mmCIF file of C-alpha atoms and ligand atoms in Angstrom:
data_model
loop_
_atom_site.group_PDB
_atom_site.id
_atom_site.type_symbol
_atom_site.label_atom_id
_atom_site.label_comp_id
_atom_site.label_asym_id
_atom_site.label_seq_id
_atom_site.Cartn_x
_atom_site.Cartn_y
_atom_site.Cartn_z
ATOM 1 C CA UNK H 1 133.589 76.802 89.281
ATOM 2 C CA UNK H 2 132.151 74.177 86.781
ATOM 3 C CA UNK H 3 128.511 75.951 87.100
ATOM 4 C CA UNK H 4 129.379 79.487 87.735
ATOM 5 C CA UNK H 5 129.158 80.969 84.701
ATOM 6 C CA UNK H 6 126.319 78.889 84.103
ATOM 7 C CA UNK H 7 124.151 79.612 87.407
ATOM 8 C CA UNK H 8 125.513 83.054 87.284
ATOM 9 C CA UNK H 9 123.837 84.049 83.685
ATOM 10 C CA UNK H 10 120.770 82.369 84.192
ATOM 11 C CA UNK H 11 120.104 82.148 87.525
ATOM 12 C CA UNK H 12 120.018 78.225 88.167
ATOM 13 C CA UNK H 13 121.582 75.225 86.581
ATOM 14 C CA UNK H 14 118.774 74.292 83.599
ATOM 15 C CA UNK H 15 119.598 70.202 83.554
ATOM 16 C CA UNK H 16 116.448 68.181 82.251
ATOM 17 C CA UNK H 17 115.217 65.818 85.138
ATOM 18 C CA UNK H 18 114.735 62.090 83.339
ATOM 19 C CA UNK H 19 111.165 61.559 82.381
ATOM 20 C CA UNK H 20 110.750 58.794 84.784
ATOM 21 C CA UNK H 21 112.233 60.943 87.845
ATOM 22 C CA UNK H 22 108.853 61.550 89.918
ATOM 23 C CA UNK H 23 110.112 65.089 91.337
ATOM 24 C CA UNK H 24 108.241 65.407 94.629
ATOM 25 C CA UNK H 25 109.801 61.604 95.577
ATOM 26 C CA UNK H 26 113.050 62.290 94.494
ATOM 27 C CA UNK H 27 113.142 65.614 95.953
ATOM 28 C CA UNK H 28 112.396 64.372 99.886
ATOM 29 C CA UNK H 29 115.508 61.249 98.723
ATOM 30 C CA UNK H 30 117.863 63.955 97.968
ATOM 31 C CA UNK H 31 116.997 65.871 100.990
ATOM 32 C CA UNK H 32 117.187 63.342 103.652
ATOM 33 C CA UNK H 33 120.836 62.230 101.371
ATOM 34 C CA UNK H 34 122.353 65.603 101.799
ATOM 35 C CA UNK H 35 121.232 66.048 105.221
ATOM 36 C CA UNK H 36 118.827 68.852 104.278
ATOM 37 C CA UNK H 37 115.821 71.449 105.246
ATOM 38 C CA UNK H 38 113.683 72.675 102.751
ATOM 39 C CA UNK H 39 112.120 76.327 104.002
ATOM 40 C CA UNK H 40 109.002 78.208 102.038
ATOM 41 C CA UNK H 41 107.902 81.435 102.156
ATOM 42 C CA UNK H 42 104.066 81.329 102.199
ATOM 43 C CA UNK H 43 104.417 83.072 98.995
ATOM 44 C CA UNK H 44 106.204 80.409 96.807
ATOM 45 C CA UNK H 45 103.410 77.446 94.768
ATOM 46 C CA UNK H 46 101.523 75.309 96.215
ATOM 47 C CA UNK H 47 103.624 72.413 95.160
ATOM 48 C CA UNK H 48 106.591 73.839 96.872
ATOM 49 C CA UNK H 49 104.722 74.633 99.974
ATOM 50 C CA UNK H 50 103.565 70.904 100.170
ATOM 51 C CA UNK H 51 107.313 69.547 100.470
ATOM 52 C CA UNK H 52 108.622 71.744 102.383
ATOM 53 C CA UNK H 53 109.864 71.218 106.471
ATOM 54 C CA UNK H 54 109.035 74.828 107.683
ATOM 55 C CA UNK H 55 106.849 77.545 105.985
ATOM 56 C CA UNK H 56 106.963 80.532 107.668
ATOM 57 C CA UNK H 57 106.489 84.626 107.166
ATOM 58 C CA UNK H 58 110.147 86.582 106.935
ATOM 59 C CA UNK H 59 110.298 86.807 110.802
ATOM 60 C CA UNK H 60 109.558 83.172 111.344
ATOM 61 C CA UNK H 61 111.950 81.486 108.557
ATOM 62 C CA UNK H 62 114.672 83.779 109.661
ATOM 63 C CA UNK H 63 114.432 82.332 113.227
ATOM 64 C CA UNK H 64 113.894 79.116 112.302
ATOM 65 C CA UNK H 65 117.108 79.441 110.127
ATOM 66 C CA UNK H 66 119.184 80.027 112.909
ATOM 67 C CA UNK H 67 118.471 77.106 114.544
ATOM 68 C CA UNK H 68 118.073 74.454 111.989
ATOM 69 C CA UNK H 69 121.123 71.512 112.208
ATOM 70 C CA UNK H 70 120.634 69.773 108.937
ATOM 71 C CA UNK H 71 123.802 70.435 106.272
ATOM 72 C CA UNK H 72 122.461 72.229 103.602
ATOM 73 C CA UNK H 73 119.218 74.426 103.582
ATOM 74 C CA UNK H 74 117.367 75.288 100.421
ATOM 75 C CA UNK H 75 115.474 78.291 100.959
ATOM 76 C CA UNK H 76 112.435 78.577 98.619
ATOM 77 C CA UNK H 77 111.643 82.504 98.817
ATOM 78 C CA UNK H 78 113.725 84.714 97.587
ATOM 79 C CA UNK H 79 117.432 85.894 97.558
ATOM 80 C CA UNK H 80 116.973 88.437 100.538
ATOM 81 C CA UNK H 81 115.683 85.564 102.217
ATOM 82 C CA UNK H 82 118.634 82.928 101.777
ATOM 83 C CA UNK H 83 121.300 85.844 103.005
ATOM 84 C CA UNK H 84 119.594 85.849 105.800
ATOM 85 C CA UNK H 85 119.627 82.303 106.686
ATOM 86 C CA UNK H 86 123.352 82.297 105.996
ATOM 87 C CA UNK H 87 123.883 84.889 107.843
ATOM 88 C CA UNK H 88 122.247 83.660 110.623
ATOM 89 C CA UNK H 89 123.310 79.731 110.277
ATOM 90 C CA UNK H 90 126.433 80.201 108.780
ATOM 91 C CA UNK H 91 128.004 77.014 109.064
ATOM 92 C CA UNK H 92 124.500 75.586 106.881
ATOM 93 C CA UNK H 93 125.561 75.446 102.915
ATOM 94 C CA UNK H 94 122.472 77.608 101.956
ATOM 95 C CA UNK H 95 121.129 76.860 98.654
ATOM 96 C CA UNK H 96 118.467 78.878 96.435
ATOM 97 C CA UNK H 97 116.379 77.064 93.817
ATOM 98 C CA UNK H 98 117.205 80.373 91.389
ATOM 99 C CA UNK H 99 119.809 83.358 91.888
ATOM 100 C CA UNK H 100 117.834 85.249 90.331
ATOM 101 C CA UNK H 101 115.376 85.154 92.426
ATOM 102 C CA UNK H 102 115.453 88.924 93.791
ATOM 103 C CA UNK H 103 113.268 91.876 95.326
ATOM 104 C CA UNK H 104 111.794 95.006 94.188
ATOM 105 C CA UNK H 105 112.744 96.078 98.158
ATOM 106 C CA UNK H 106 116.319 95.072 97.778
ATOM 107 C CA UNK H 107 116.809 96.446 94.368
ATOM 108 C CA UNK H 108 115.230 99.807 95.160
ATOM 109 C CA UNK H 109 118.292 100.345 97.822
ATOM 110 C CA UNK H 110 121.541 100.849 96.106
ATOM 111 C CA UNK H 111 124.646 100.434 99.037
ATOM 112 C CA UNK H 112 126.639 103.969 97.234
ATOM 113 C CA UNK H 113 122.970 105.720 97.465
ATOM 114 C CA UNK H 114 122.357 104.121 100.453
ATOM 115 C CA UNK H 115 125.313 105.425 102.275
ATOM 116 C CA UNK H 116 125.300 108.645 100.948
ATOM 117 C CA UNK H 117 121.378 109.028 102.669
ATOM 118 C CA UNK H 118 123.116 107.922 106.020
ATOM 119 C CA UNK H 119 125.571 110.163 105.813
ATOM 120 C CA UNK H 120 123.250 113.123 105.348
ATOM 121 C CA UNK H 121 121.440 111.979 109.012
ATOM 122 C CA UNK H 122 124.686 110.958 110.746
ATOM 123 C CA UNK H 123 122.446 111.122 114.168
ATOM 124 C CA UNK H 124 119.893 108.927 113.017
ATOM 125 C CA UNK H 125 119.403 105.157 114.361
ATOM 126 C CA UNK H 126 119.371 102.916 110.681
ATOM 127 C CA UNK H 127 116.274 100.367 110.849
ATOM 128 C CA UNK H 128 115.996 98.248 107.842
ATOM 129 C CA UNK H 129 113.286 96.130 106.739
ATOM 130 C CA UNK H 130 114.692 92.538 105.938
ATOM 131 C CA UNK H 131 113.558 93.180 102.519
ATOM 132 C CA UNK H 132 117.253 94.372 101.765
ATOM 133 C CA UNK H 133 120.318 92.865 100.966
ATOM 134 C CA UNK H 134 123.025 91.951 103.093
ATOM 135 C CA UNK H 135 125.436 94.938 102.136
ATOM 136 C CA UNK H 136 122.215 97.105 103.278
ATOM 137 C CA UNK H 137 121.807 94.752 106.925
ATOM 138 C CA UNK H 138 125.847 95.560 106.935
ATOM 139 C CA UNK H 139 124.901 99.186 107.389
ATOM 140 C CA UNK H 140 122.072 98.676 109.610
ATOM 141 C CA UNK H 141 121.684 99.542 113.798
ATOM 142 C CA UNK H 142 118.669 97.182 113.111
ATOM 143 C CA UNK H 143 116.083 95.073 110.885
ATOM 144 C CA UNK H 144 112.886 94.482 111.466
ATOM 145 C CA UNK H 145 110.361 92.559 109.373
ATOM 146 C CA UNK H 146 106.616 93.618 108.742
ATOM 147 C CA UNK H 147 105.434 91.592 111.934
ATOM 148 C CA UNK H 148 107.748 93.589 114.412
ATOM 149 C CA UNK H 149 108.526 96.707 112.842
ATOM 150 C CA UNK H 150 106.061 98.479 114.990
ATOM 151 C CA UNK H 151 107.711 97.014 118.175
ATOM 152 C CA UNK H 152 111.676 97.624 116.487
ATOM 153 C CA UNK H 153 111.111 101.297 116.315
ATOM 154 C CA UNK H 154 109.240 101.989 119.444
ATOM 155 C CA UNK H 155 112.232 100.170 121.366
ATOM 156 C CA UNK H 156 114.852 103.061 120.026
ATOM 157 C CA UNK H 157 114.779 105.999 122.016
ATOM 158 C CA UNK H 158 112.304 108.719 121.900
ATOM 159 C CA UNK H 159 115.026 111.508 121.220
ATOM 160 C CA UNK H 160 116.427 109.336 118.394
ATOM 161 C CA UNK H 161 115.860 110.458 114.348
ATOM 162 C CA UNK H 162 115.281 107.082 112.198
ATOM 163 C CA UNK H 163 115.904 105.907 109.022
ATOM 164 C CA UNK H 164 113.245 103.265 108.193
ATOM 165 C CA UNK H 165 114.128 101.614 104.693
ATOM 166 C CA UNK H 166 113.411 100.353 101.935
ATOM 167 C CA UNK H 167 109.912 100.591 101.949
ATOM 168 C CA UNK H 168 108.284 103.732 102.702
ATOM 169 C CA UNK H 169 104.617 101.696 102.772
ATOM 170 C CA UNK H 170 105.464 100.153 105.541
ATOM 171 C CA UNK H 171 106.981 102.989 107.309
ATOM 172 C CA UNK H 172 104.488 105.219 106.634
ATOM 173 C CA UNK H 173 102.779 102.824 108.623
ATOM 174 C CA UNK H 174 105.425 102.368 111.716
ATOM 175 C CA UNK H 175 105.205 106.412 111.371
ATOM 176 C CA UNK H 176 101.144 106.211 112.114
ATOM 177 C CA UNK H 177 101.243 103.793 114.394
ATOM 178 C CA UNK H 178 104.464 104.501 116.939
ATOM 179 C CA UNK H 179 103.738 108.659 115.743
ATOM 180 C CA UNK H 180 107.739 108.653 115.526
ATOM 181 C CA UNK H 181 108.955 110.748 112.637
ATOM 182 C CA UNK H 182 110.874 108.313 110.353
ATOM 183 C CA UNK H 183 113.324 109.470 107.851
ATOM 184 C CA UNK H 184 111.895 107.407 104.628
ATOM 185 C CA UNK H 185 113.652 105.580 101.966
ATOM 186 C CA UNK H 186 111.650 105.039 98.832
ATOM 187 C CA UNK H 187 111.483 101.863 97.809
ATOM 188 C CA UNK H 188 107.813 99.769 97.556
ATOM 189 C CA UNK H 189 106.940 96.618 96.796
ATOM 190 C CA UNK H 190 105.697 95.917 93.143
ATOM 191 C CA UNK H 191 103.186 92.845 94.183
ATOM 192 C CA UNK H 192 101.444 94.822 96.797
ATOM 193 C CA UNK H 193 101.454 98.543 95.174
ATOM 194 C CA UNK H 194 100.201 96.556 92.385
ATOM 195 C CA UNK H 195 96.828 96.115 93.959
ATOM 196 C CA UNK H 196 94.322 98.441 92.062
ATOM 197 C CA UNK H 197 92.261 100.427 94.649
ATOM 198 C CA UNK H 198 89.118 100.689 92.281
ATOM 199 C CA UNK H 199 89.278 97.296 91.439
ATOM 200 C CA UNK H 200 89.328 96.486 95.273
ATOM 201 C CA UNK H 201 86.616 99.252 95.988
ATOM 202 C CA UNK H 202 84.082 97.275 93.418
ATOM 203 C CA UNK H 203 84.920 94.020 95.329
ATOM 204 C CA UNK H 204 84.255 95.597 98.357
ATOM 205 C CA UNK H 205 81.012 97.018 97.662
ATOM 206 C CA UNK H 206 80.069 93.389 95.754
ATOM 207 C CA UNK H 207 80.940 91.772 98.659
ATOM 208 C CA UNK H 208 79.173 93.092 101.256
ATOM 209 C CA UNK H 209 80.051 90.758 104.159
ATOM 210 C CA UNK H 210 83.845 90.292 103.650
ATOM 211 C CA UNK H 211 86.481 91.589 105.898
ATOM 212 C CA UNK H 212 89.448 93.684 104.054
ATOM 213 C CA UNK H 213 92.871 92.565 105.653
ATOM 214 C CA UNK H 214 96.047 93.900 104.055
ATOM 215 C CA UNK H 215 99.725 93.903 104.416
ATOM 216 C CA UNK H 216 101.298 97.067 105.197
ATOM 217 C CA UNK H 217 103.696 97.140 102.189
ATOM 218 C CA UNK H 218 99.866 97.727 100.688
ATOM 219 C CA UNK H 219 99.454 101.821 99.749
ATOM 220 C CA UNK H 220 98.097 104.008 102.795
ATOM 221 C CA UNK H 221 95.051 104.043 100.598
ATOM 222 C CA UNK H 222 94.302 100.482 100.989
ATOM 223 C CA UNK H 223 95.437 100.634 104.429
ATOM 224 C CA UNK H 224 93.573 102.703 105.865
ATOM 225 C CA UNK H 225 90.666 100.785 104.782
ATOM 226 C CA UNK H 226 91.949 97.572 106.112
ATOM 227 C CA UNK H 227 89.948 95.876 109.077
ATOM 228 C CA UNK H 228 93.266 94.014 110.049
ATOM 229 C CA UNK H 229 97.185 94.743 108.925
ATOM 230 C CA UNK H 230 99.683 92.285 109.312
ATOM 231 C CA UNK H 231 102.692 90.032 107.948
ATOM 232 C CA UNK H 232 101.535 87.061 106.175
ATOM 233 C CA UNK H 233 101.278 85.101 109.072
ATOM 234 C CA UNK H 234 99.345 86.996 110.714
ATOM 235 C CA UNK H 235 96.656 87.583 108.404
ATOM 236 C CA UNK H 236 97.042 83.458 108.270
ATOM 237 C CA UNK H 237 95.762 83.848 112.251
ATOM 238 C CA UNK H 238 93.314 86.171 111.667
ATOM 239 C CA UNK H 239 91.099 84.774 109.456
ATOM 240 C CA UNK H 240 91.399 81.619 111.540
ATOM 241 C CA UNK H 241 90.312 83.129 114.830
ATOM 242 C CA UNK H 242 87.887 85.410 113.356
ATOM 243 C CA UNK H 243 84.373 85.459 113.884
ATOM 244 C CA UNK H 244 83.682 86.128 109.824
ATOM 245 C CA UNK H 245 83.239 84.028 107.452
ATOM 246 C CA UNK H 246 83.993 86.429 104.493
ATOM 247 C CA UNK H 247 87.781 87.886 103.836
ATOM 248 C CA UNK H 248 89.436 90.317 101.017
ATOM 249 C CA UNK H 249 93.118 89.676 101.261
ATOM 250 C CA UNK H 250 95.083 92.371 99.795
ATOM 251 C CA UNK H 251 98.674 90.618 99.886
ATOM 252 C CA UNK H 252 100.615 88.021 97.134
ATOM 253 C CA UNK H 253 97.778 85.088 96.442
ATOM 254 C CA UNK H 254 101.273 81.817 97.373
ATOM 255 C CA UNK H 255 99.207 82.862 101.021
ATOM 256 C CA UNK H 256 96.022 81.354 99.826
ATOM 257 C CA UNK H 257 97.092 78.397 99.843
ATOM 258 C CA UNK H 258 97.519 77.916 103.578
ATOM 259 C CA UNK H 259 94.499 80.158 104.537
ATOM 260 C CA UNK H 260 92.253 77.955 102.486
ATOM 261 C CA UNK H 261 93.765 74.746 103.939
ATOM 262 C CA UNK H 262 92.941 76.870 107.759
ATOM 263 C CA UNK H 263 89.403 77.483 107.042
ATOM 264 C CA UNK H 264 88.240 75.418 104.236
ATOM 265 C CA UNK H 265 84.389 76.516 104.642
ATOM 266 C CA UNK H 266 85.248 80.558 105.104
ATOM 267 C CA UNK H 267 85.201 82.295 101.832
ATOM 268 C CA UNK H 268 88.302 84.365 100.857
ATOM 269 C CA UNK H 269 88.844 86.567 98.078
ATOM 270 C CA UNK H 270 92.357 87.825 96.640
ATOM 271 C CA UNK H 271 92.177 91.606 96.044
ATOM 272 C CA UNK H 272 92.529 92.278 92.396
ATOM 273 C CA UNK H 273 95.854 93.394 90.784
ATOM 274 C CA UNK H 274 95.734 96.545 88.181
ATOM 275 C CA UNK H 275 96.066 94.688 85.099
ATOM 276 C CA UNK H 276 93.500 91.637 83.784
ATOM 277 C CA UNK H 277 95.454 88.970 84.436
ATOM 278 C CA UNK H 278 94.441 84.862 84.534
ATOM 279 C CA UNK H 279 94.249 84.815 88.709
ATOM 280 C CA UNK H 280 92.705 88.263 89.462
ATOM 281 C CA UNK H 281 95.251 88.588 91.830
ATOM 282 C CA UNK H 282 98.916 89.784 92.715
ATOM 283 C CA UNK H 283 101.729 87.739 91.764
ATOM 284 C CA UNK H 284 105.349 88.035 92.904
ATOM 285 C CA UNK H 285 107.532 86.995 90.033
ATOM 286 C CA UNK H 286 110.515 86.634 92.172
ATOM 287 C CA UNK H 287 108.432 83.696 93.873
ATOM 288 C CA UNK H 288 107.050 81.914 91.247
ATOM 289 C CA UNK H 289 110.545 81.705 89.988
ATOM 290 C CA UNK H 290 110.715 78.641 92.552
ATOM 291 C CA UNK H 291 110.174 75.199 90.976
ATOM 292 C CA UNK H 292 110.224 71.196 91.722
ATOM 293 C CA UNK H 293 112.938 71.396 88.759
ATOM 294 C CA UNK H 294 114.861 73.664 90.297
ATOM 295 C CA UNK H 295 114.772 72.446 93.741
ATOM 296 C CA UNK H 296 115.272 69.240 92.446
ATOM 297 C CA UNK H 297 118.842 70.453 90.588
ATOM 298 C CA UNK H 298 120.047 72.985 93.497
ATOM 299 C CA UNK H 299 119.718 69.922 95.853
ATOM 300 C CA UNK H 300 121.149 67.442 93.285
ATOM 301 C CA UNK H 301 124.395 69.984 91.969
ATOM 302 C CA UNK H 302 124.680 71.899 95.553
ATOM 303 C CA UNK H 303 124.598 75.191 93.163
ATOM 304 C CA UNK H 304 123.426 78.169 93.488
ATOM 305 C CA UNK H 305 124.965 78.412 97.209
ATOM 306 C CA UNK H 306 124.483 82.079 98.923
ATOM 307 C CA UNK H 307 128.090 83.052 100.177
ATOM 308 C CA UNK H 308 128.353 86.061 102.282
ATOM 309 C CA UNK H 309 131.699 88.136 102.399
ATOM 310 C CA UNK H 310 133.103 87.979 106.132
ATOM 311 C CA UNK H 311 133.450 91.640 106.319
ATOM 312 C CA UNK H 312 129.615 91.846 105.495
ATOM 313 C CA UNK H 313 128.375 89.040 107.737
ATOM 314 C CA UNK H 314 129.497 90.134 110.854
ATOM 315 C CA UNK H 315 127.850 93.563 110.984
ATOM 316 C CA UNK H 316 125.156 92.064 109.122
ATOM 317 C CA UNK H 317 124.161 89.436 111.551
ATOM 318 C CA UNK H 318 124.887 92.680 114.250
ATOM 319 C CA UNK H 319 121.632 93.919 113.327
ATOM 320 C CA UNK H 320 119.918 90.862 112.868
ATOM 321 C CA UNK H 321 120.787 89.953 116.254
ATOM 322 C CA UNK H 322 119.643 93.496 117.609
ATOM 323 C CA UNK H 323 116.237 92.956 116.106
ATOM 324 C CA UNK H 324 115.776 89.338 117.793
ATOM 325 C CA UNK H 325 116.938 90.928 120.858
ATOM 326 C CA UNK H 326 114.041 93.030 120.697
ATOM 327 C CA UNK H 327 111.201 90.664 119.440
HETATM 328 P P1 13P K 401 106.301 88.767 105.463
HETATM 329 O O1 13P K 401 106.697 87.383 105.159
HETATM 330 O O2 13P K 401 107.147 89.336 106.554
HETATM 331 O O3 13P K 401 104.869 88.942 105.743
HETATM 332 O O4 13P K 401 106.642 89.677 104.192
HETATM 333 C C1 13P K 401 106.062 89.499 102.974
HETATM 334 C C2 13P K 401 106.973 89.717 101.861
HETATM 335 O O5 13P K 401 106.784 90.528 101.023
HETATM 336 C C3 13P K 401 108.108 88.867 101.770
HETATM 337 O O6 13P K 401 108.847 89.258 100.717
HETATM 338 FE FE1 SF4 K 402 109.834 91.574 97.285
HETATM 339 FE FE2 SF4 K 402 107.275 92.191 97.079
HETATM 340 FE FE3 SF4 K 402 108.125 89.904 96.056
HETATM 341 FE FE4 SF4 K 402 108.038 90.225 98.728
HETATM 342 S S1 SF4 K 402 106.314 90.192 97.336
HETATM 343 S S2 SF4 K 402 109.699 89.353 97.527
HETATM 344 S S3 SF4 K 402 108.521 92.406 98.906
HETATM 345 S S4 SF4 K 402 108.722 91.954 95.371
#
């Protein structure tokens, strides 16, 4: 109650760590204190990524959420991202470095609008991307994330109608590939719709040698150039089994990181966002809204905690369950 209003308005509690606080060390105190597990979406800084327990794509972090025993979790990724783990681990106190932390996915889906669609296609088996919020998982048969939407939809029946949403990217994609008809919702992803396709067409044709790998939340027209599509991990893999030694990586540039650190002597390339920018890359804001600071105070205050109404979680967790039942 003390923070609320605070945490609420800005997104985080903004307390000044003292000068001679050395973040990273008093971060991993606090943690093994509370009884906590730090999780990182391969899209969050480098820093982060370096002191965290698990880093994982969507699919992994969720499951790894559900079985984590440690008090508290703070889930560096975004606020999608922590309802899940809630959801999932329920008894965990989940904390998120910054409220505010949100999703272009889970914005773009409204629950009235959303409800009103479902209404219109009472038949239809509801598939939702994890990119959502939990309201939209409430109203969901089930969710899938980007590495097993493919597999999600081809285990509903063949005489079912579909609603894939939010992002109609990446089931335009599950439409190609399973050659199901999916009702679409249209949401996209700003990051990865941000990626300019003549930019990337220059770098191509510059670099010669180097294999384009996307994720599908990418635009058909990048996709359909793509050597390999897949969620963040898997593009991780790929360029660490692969044969080449050259990649274009048309996906948020936290996963460089980790690629680099896989195959320090292969040469990998960001694809270029639409606008000049410092990085020649594309950013998610909602990320990089992650910080030691933060971490440091959510872990320090126990604020902001992700609390789930009970008449959400239960049909929420429905559908997450459905999906792990399936991959
Ligand atoms: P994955 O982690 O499933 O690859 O998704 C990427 C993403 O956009 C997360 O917000
Ligand atoms: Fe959402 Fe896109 Fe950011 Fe992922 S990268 S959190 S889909 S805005």
């Amino acid at each position: 109650m003390l923070f609320e209003q605070e945490v609420n308005k800005v997104g985080y509690l903004s307390r000044s760590v003292p000068a001679n606080v050395n973040l990273v060390d008093a971060i991993l105190a606090l943690k093994k204190e509370k009884n906590a597990t730090i999780l990182a979406h391969y899209y969050v800084s480098e820093d982060i990524q370096k002191i965290a327990d698990h880093i994982g794509d969507s699919y992994a972090l969720a499951k790894i959420s559900k079985e984590i025993n440690t008090k508290m979790i703070v889930f560096c990724g975004v606020h999608f991202m922590a309802e899940t783990a809630k959801i999932l681990n329920p008894t965990a106190k989940v904390l998120i470095p910054d409220l505010h932390a949100g999703c272009s996915l889970a914005d773009a889906t409204p629950l009235d609008a959303f409800v009103a669609f479902k209404k219109e296609h009472p038949d239809a088996v509801v598939v939702s991307y994890i990119n959502c919020s939990a309201e939209i998982k409430a109203e969901s048969d089930y969710i899938c994330t980007s590495s097993n939407a493919v597999e999600v939809v081809n285990a509903i029946p063949k005489d079912k109608k579909i609603i894939f949403a939010p992002d109609k990217n990446l089931g335009l994609y599950v439409q190609k590939v399973t050659g199901r008809e999916l009702l679409l919702w249209d949401g996209a992803c700003i990051v990865h719709v941000n990626i300019s396709q003549d930019k990337l067409h220059q770098l191509q044709i510059d670099n010669p040698n180097a294999v384009l790998i996307a994720h599908p939340e990418c635009l058909p027209g990048i996709l359909d150039k793509a050597s390999f599509i897949g969620s963040t991990k898997a593009l991780i893999e790929f360029v660490t089994v692969s044969e080449h030694n050259e990649f274009i990586v048309a996906t948020e540039a936290g996963i460089l990181y980790k690629m680099k650190q896989a195959v320090p002597h292969k040469k990998i390339i960001p694809a270029p966002a639409l606008e000049s920018n410092s990085c020649a890359c594309s950013e998610c804001p909602y990320m990089k809204m992650n910080s030691l600071e933060k971490i440091y105070n959510a872990l320090y205050y126990e604020v902001p905690e992700i609390t789930i109404p009970s008449s959400v979680h239960e049909r929420a967790l429905r559908a997450l369950n459905n999906m792990l039942t399936v991959s």
